[in-house]
Structure formats: C-alpha cells, structure tokens
Coordinates of C-alpha atoms and ligand atoms in Angstrom, one line a residue:
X5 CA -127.1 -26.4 -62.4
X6 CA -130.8 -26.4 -60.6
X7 CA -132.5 -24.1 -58.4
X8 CA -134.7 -24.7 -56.3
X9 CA -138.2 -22.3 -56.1
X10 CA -140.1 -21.6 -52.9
X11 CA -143.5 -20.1 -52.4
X12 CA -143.3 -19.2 -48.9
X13 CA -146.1 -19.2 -46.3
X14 CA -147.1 -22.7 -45.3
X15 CA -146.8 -23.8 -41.9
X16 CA -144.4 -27.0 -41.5
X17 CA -146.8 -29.8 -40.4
X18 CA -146.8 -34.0 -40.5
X19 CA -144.3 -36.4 -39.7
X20 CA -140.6 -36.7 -41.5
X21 CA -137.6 -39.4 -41.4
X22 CA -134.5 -37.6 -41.0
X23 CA -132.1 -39.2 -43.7
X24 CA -128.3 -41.2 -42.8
X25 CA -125.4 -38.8 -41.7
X26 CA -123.5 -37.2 -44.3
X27 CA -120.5 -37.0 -42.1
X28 CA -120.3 -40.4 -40.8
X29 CA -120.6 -41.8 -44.2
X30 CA -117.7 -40.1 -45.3
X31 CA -114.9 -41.4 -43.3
X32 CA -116.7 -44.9 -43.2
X33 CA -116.1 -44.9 -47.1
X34 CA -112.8 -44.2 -46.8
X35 CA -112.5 -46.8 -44.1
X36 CA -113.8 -49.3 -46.1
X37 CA -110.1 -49.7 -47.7
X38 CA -108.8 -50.9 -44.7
X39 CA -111.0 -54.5 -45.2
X40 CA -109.2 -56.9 -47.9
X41 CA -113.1 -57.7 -48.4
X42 CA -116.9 -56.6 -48.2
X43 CA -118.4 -53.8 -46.6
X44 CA -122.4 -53.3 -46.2
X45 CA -123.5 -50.1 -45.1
X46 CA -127.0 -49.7 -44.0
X47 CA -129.0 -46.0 -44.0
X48 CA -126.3 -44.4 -46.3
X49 CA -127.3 -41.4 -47.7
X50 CA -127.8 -40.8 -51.6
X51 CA -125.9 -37.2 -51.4
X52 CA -123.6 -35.6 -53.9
X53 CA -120.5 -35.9 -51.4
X54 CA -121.6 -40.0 -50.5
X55 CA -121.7 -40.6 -54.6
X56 CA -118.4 -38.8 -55.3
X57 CA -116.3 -40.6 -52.4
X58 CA -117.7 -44.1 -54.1
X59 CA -116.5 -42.8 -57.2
X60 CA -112.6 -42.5 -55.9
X61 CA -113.5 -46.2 -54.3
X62 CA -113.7 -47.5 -57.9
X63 CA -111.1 -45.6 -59.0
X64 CA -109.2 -47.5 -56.7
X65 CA -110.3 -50.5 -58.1
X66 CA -112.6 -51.4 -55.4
X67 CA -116.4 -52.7 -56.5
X68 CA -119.5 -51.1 -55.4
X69 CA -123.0 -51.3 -55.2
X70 CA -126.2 -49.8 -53.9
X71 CA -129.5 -51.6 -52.6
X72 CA -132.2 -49.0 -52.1
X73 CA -130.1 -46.7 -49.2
X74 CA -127.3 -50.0 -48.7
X75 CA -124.1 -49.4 -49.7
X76 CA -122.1 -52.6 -50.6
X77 CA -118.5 -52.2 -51.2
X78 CA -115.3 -54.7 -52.1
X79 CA -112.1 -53.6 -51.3
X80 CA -110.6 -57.0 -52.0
X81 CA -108.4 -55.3 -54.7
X82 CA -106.7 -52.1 -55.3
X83 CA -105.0 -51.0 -58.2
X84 CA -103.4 -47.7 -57.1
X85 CA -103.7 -45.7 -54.4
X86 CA -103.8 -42.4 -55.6
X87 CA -106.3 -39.5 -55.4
X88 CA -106.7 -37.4 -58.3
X89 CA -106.5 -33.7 -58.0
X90 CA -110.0 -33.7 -59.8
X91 CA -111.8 -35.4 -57.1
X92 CA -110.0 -33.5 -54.0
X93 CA -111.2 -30.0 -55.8
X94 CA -114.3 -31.5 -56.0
X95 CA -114.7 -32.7 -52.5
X96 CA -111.8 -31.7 -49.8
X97 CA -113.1 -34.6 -47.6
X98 CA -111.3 -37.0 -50.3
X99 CA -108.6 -35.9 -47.9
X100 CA -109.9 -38.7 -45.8
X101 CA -108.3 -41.5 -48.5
X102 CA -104.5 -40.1 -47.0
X103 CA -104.5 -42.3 -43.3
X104 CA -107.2 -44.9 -45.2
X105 CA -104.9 -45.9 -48.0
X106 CA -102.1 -45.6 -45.9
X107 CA -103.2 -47.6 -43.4
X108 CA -104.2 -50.3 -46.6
X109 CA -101.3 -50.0 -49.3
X110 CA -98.4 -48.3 -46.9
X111 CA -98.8 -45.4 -49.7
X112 CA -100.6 -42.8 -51.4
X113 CA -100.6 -39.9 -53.5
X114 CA -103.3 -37.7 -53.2
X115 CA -103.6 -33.7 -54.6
X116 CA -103.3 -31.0 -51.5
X117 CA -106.7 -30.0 -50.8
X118 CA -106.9 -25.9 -51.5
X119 CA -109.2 -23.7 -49.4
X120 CA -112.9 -23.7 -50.1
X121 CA -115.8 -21.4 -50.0
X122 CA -116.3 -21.0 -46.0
X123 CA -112.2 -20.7 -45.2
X124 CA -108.7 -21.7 -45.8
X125 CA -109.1 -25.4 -44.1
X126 CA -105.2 -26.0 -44.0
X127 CA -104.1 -29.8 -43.7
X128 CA -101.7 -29.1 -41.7
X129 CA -102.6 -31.4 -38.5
X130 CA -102.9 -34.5 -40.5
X131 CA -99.6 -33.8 -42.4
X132 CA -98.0 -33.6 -38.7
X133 CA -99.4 -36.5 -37.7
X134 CA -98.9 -39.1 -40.3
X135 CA -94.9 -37.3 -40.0
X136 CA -95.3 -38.4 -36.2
X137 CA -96.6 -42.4 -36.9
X138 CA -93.6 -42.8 -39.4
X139 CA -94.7 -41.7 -42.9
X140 CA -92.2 -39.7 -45.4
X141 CA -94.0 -37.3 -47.3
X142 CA -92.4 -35.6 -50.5
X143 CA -94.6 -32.7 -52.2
X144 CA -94.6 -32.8 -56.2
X145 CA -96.0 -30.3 -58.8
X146 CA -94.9 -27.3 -56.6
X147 CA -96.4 -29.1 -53.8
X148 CA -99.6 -29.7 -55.6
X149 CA -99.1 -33.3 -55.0
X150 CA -98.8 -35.2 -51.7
X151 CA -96.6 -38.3 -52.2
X152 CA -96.9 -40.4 -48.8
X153 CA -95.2 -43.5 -48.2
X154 CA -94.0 -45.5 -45.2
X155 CA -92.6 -49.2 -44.8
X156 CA -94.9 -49.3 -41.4
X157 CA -97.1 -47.3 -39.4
X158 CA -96.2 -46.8 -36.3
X159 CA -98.7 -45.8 -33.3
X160 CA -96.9 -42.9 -31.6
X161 CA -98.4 -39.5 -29.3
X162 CA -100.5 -36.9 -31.2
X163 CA -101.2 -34.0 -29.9
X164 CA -103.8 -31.9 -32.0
X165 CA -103.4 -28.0 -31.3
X166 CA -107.2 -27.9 -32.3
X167 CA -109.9 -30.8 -32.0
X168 CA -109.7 -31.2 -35.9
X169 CA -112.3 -33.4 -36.7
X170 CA -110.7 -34.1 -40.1
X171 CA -107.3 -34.8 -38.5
X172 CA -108.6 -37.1 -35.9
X173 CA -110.2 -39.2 -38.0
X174 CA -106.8 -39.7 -40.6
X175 CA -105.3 -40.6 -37.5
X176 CA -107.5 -43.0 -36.2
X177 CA -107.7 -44.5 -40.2
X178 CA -103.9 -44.6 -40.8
X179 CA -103.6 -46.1 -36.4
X180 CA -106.2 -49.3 -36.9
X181 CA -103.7 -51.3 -39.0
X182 CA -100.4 -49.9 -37.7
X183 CA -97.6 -51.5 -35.3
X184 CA -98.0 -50.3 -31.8
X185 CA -100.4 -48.1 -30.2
X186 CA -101.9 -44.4 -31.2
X187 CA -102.6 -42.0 -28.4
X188 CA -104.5 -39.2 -29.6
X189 CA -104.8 -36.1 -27.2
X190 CA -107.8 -32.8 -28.0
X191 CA -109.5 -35.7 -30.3
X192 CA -112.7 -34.1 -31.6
X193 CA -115.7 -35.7 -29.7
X194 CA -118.2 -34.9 -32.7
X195 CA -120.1 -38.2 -33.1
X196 CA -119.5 -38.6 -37.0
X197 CA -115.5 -39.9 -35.2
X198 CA -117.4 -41.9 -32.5
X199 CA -119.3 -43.3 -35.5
X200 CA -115.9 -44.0 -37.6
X201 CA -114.8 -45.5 -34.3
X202 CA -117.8 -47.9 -33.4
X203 CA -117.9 -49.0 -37.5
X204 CA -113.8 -49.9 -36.8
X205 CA -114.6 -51.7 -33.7
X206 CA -117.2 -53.4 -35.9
X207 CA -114.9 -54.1 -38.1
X208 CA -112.4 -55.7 -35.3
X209 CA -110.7 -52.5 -34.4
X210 CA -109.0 -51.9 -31.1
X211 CA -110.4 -48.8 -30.4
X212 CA -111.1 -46.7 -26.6
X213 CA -112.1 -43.8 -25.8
X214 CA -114.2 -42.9 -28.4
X215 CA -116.5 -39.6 -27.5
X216 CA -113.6 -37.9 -25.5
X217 CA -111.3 -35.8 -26.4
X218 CA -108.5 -38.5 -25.7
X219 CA -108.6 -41.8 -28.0
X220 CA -106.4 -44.6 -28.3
X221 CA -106.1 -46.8 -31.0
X222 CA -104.1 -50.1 -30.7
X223 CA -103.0 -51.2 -34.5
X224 CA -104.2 -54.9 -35.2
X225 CA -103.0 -57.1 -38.4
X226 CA -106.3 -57.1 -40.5
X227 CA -110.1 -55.6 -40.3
X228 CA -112.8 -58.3 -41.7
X229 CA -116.0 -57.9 -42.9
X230 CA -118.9 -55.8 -41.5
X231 CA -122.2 -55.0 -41.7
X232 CA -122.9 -51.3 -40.3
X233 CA -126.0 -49.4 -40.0
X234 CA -124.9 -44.9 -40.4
X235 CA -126.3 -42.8 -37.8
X236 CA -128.8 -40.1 -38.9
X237 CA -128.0 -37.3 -39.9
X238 CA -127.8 -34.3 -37.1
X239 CA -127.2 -31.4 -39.1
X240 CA -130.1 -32.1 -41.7
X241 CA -132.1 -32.6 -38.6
X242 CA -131.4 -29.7 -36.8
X243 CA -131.6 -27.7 -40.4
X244 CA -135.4 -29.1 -40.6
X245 CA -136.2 -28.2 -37.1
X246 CA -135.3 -24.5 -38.0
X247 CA -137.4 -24.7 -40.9
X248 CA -140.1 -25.8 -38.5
X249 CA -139.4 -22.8 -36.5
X250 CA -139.1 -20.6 -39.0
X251 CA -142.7 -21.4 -40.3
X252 CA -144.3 -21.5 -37.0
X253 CA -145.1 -25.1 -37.9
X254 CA -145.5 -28.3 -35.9
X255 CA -143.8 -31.4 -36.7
X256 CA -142.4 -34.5 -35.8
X257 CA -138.8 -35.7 -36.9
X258 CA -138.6 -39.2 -36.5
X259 CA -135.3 -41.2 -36.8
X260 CA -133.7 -38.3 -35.0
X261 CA -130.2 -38.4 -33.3
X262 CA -131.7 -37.6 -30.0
X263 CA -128.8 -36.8 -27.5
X264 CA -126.7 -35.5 -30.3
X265 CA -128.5 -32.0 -30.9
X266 CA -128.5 -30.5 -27.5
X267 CA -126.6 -27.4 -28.2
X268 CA -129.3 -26.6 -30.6
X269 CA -132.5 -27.9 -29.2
X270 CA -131.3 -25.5 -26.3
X271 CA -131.0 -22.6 -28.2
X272 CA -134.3 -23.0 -30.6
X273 CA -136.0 -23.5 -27.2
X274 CA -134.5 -19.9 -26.0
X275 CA -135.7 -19.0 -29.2
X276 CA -139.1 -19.8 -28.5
X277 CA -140.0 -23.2 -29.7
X278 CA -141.6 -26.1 -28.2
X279 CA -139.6 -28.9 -28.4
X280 CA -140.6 -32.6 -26.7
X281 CA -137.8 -35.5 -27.2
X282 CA -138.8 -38.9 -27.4
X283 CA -136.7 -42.6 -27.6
X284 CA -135.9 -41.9 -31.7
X285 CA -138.2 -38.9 -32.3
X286 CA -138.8 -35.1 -31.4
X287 CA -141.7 -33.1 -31.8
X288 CA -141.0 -29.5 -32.4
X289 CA -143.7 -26.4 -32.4
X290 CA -143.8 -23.1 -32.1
X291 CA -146.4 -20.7 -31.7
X292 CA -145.2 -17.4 -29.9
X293 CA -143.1 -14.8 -31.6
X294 CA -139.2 -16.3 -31.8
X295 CA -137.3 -14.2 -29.9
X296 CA -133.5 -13.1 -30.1
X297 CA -130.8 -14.7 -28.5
X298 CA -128.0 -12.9 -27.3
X299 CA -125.3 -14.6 -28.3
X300 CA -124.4 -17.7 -29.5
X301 CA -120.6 -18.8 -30.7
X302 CA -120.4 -22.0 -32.8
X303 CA -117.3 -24.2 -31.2
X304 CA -116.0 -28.0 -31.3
X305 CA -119.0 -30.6 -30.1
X306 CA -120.6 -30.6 -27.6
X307 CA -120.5 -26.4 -28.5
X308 CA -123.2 -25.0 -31.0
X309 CA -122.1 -26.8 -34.3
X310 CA -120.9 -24.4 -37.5
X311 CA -122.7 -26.4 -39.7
X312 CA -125.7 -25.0 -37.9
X313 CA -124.9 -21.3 -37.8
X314 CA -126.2 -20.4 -41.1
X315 CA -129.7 -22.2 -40.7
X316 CA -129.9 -20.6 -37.4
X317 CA -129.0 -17.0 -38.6
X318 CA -132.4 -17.4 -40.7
X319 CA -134.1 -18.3 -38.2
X320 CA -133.0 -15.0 -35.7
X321 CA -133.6 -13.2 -38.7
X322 CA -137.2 -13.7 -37.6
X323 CA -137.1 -13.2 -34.2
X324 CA -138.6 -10.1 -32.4
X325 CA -135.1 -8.1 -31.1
X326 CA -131.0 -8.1 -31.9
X327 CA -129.2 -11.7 -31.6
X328 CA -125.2 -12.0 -32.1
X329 CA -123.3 -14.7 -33.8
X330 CA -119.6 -15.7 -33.1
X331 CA -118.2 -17.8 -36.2
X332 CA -115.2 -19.3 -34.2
X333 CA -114.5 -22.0 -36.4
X334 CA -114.6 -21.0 -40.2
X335 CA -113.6 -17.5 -41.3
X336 CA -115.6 -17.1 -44.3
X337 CA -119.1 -18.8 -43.1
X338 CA -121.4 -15.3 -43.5
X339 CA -122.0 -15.6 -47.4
X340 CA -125.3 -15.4 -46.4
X341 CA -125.8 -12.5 -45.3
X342 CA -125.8 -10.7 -48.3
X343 CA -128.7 -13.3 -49.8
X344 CA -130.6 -12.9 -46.8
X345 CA -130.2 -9.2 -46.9
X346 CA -131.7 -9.3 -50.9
X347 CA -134.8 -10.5 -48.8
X348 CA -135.0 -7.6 -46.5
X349 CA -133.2 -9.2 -43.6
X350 CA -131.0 -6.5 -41.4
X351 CA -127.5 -8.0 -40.8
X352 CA -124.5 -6.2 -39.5
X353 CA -121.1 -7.7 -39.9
X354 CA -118.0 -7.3 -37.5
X355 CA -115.6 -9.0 -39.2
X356 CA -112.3 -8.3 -37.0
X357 CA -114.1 -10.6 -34.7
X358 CA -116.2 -12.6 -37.5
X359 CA -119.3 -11.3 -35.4
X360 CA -122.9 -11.3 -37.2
X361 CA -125.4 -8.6 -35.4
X362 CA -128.8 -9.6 -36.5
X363 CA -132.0 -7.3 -36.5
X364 CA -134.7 -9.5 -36.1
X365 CA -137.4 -7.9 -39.0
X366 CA -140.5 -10.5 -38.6
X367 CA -140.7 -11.0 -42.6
X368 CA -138.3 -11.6 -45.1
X369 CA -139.4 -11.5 -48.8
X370 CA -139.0 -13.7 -51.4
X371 CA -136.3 -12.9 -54.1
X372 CA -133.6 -14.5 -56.5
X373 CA -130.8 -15.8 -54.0
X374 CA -127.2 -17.6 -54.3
X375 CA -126.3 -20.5 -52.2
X376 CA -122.9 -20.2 -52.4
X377 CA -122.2 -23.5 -49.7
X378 CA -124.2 -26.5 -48.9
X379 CA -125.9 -25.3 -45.1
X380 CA -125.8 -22.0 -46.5
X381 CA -127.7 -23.2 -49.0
X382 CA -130.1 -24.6 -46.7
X383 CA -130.6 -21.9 -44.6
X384 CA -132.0 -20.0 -48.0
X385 CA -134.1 -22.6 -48.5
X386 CA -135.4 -22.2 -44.6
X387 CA -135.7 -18.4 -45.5
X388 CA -137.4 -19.2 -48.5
X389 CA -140.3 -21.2 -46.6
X390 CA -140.9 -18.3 -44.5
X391 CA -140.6 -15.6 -46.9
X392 CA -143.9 -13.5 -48.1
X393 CA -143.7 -14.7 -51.6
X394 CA -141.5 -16.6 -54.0
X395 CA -137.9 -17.2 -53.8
X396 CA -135.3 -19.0 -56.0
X397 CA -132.6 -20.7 -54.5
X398 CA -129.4 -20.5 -57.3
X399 CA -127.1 -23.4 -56.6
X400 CA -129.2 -25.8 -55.7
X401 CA -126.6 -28.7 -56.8
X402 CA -124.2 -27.5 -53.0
X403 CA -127.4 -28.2 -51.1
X404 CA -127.3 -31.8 -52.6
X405 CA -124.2 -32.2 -51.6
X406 CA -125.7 -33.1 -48.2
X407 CA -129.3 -33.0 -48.4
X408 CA -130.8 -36.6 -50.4
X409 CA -134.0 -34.2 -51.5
X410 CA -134.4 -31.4 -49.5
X411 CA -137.8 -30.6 -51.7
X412 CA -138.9 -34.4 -51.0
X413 CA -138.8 -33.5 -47.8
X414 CA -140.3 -30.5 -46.9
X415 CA -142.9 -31.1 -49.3
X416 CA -143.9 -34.1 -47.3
X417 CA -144.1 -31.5 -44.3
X418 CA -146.8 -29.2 -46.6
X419 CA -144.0 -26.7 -48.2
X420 CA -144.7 -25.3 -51.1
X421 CA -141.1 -26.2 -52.8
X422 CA -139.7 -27.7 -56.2
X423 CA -136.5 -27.7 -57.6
X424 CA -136.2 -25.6 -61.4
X425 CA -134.0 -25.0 -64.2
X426 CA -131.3 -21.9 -63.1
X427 CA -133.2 -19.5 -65.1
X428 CA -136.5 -20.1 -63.2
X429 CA -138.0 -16.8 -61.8
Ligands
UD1_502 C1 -115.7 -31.4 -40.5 C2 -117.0 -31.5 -41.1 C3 -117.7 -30.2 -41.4 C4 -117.7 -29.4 -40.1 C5 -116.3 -29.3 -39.4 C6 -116.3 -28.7 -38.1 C7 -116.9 -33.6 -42.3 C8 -116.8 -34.3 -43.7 N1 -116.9 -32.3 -42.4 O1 -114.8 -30.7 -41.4 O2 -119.0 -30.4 -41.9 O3 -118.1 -28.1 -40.4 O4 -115.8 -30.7 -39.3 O5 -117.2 -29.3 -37.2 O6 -117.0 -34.3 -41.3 N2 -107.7 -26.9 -39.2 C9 -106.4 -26.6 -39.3 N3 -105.5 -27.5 -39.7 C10 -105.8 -28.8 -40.0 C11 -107.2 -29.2 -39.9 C12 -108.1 -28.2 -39.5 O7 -106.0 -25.4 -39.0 O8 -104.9 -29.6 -40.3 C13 -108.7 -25.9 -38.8 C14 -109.7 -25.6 -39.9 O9 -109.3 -24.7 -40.8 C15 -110.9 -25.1 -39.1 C16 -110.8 -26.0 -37.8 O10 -109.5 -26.5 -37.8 O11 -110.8 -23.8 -38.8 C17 -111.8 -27.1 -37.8 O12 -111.7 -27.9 -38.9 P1 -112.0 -29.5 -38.9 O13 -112.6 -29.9 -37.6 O14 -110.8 -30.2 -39.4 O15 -113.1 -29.6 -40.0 P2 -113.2 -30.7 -41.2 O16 -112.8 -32.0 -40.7 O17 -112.6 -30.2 -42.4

C-alpha cells in the first residue's frame, strides 16, 4: 500500500480539468447489463472503484475495453449472474449488480454488503423494494448470501423512508426492463441518479422525473446501444476547491459541474473565498483570513453533501474562530479527527449528536497521518498542502478509490506532492 508525501506551503495556482464522476460511473456500469449489446462510455474515470466494478462485468461474462478515459463494454452475453462475496467486501457499491442483473437475467445472487468504515449502510430499502416489484428473495450462508429471483418484474409504488441514493437507483435499474410502471416516492435528487436516468433514456428508457424526489419509470422490452458521455466529477471538484482554499491559492477548475456544487460554493464563500462561475469553469481565490462558519449539517442533495464534510472540516480547521459540523447522514464519518489532531488541529467531538466543534488554529503541522476512507483521505491530503512542513498520507490506495491521481493533479496546480512507499517519512 502507498502513501502519499506532502511538503506543505505552496499556494494553489494554474488551471486544472476536473476528472469524470465517480458516482455516475458506478451505476452506469452496472446498467450496462441491461443492453443485450455495446456500451461506450465517454470521460470515465480510471479510479480503483470504476476498475473493480469492470472487473464483476467480466466476471459476468461481459467484454470490456478502455480507449484513453472510453469505456467500451459488451453485455451481449452473460454467464452467471452472481456477485462474489470478494468483490461486495471490496466495494459495497457492487450492490448496484442486485436491480441491474435482475432487471437483465430475472436473477442474481450476490453476498450482503456488511458495514464499512464511515457506518453501518444497511440494505434494507433495496431488499423492500425489489420484495415490492415482485422478486423472492431467500438468504443462504446464514444470510451471507442474497439469492434473488423473479419470473417478472413488476412496476409497483415505492416509498423510500430516506432518499437513499443507493436504493433509488436499484430501483430505477431493476424498473427499466420490468412489466408495468415504477413509481418512486423521496427518490434521491443527487445528480449521479439524474445521470443513471439520462444514460437510460439514452439507452431508450422511459424515464420522468428525474432530479425530484418523485420518479417514474415505465418498464420497456429491451435497451439498445449507446454512446454516453459521464458527468464530472463534483465531489473531486469541490475537494480541489478546498485545497485551493486551504492554501490561499488562486485557480481555475475547468470542466466543472457548475450548478451542481451550490451548497458548497455557498459555504467556501461564507468561509472567505472568492469564487466566480463561468459556462464549464470556476475560478476560486482566496486572500483574507477563512473564517468559521457556524454551522453546517451535511443532508440529501441539494443539502451540504457528506462526501464533502471531511474536506471541509480541514478547511475550518484553518479558519480564524469556532465552526460546528452536523454529520446527519453517516454515523462514523469523523475518523479524521484524530489525524488532523496529530497535526495540531483542535477538534471537539459530541458524539450523542455526531457534532464536530472545530477551533480554527491558523496552522496545522505536517506529521505521519492515516486515511482511513477515500474523502477522508483527501481531506489529509488538503491538510497536508497547508501544513508548515511535511506530511505522509498512510492509505493512499482509499484515496484512489475516487481520485484518478490526486498528485497529478495538484502538482499541475504548483503542490509540492508525490505519492511513496508506506514506510516513507
Ligand atoms: C451514495 C454515494 C456516497 C454518498 C452517499 C450519500 C455512490 C456510489 N455512493 O452512497 O458517496 O456518500 O450516497 O450521498 O453513489 N440507508 C439505510 N437503508 C438502505 C440504504 C441506505 O438505512 O437500504 C441509509 C444509510 O445507512 C445512510 C443513508 O441511508 O445513513 C444514505 O445512504 P445512501 O444514500 O443509500 O448512500 P449510498 O447509496 O450507499
């Protein structure tokens, strides 16, 4: 396993692409089953997660094949629709495969996802579901195993107690190719599920209302073949624009889901920052002291996104007074605490209410940290850059789970960054 080694101090400047969306490639992937034929996929991301999805593909006997960042992939054929245990422990959104291959082969068995370093991540919502649109499930190995099976799917009502964006997806994947039509009420409105939507559509889908929180999907005989071009990816965009912060840089993101990251331009511009939107660019600087912000509670999109709460924390960790953080939507996100405080950051935990009270101390110092998830990861590495010093970033590989080359690309922004055997120092 790599680190990654960061001599903190330079200034973010120059001009950066932001790579494809991590979370729209995933559920497209799985979606890909659905087609009896060829898929291409344009601006997908070379990620850990994105390689290990294409891996189940071929173990389901499907073909695949990369062009520079396009993904080709022929589902013509497969041989057995089953997930291994291996790859859900690897990656729980393999748990996307359950409505894709059901939709495809009216079957699958697939290993229950467990919980995984930021909380317990039940599957409970999808089980209900698929129950709900006519699909028998039977739990083997002590309920290791899911065994799903149906002669048809049939569109029904579903009602998600929580905007799952997980769970709305299965359901749109198992709906496309099922008799009748899917109603889906508290749909998550993220726009990874308005990207699986649009690819559908693409893909001859009868699909409405994607982006609200109430979807319908009308099932249709077959899906042909596509050519689909992944969003950018918001989270790695909003993680560099905190790295920007964080270094009192100036830079320009370009490729940037504009529209998709208002929760958090709004609060980095609270925080301080300068931040200027253009058609498929922003331009973000920041030259006055950050400053705290009271509070700020990560929720469902359009809300302040989890996957952002980490890089974010670093970034208050900066700022001149006391911020508050709500986790509302993972129970174990605050891992990094502890690294941050090994670099003198002062971080107070509530956990009855999974409150962080942060003490903004204007320098952190560079040390040996652990990422211990992928934007926690991340958010080191953000530390990292504005750290007095040199710090090591243990774990890199969870950072590539998301990030194509996260030393790539804040190199090409003037950091001072390189990835290094796990012993570095
Ligand atoms: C997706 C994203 C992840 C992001 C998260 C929330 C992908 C590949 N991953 O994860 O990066 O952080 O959305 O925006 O797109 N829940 C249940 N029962 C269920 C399903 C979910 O209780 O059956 C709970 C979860 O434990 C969690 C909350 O609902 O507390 C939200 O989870 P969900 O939206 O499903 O997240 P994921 O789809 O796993």
């Amino acid at each position: 396993m790599s680190s990654i080694k960061v001599v903190g101090g330079e200034q973010l400047k120059g001009e950066l692409k932001i790579q494809g969306s991590k979370n729209a490639a995933l559920p497209i992937i799985a979606a890909t089953v659905l087609n009896k034929g060829i898929t291409t996929l344009k601006n997908c991301p070379k990620i850990l997660d994105v390689l290990h999805m294409i891996k189940i593909l071929e173990e389901l006997g499907c073909k695949t094949k990369w062009q520079g960042n396009t993904l080709f992939v022929d589902s013509s054929v497969i041989t057995s629709p089953s997930v291994s245990e291996e790859s859900v422990r690897k990656m729980r959104s393999s748990i996307l495969y359950l409505g894709a291959l059901l939709g495809r082969c009216h079957e699958v068995t697939i290993a229950y996802p467990g919980g995984c370093s930021i909380g317990k991540r039940p599957i409970d919502y999808h089980l209900n579901a698929m129950t709900k649109m006519n699909v028998t499930e039977e739990f083997l190995n002590d309920g290791e195993i899911i065994h799903c099976y149906t002669n048809e799917i049939v569109g029904n009502d579903i009602f998600l107690e929580f905007p799952s964006v997980g769970a709305t997806q299965n359901v749109i994947l198992a709906a496309a190719l099922s008799q009748g039509t899917t109603r889906i009420f508290n749909a998550a409105r993220e726009p990874e599920v308005t990207e699986l939507c649009s690819y559908l559509q693409e893909a001859g889908a009868r699909i409405s209302g994607k982006g609200t929180a109430y979807i319908q999907v009308e099932g249709v005989k077959e899906l042909h073949d596509v050519t689909f071009t992944l969003m950018p990816d918001r989270i790695v965009a909003g993680t560099y624009m905190t790295a920007i912060a964080a270094t009192y840089g100036d830079a320009v993101l370009t490729d940037f889901p504009v529209g998709k990251l208002d929760a958090v331009i709004r609060i980095l511009r609270k925080a301080g920052c300068s931040i200027e939107t253009y058609e498929n660019n922003v331009r973000v600087y920041c030259q006055k002291k950050l400053q705290p912000i009271e509070f700020i509670k990560t929720q469902p999109y359009p809300g302040f996104p989890t996957d952002m709460q980490s890089q974010m924390m670093t970034v208050l960790c900066l700022a001149d007074g006391k911020s508050t953080i709500a986790e509302e939507i993972f129970e174990s996100r605050y891992q990094n605490v502890e690294e941050l405080r090994k670099m003198g950051a002062e971080i107070s935990l509530e956990s009855s209410e999974n409150k962080a009270i942060i003490t903004g101390v204007g320098r952190l110092h560079g040390t040996v940290v652990k990422s211990h998830d992928l934007r926690g990861g991340a958010a080191l590495v953000v530390a990292g850059l504005a750290a007095e010093g040199t710090t090591i970033v243990q774990g890199a590989t969870s950072i590539e789970r998301g990030y194509e080359d996260i030393c790539r690309d804040l190199s090409a922004l003037g950091a001072n960054i390189r990835y290094c055997s796990e012993n570095a120092s």
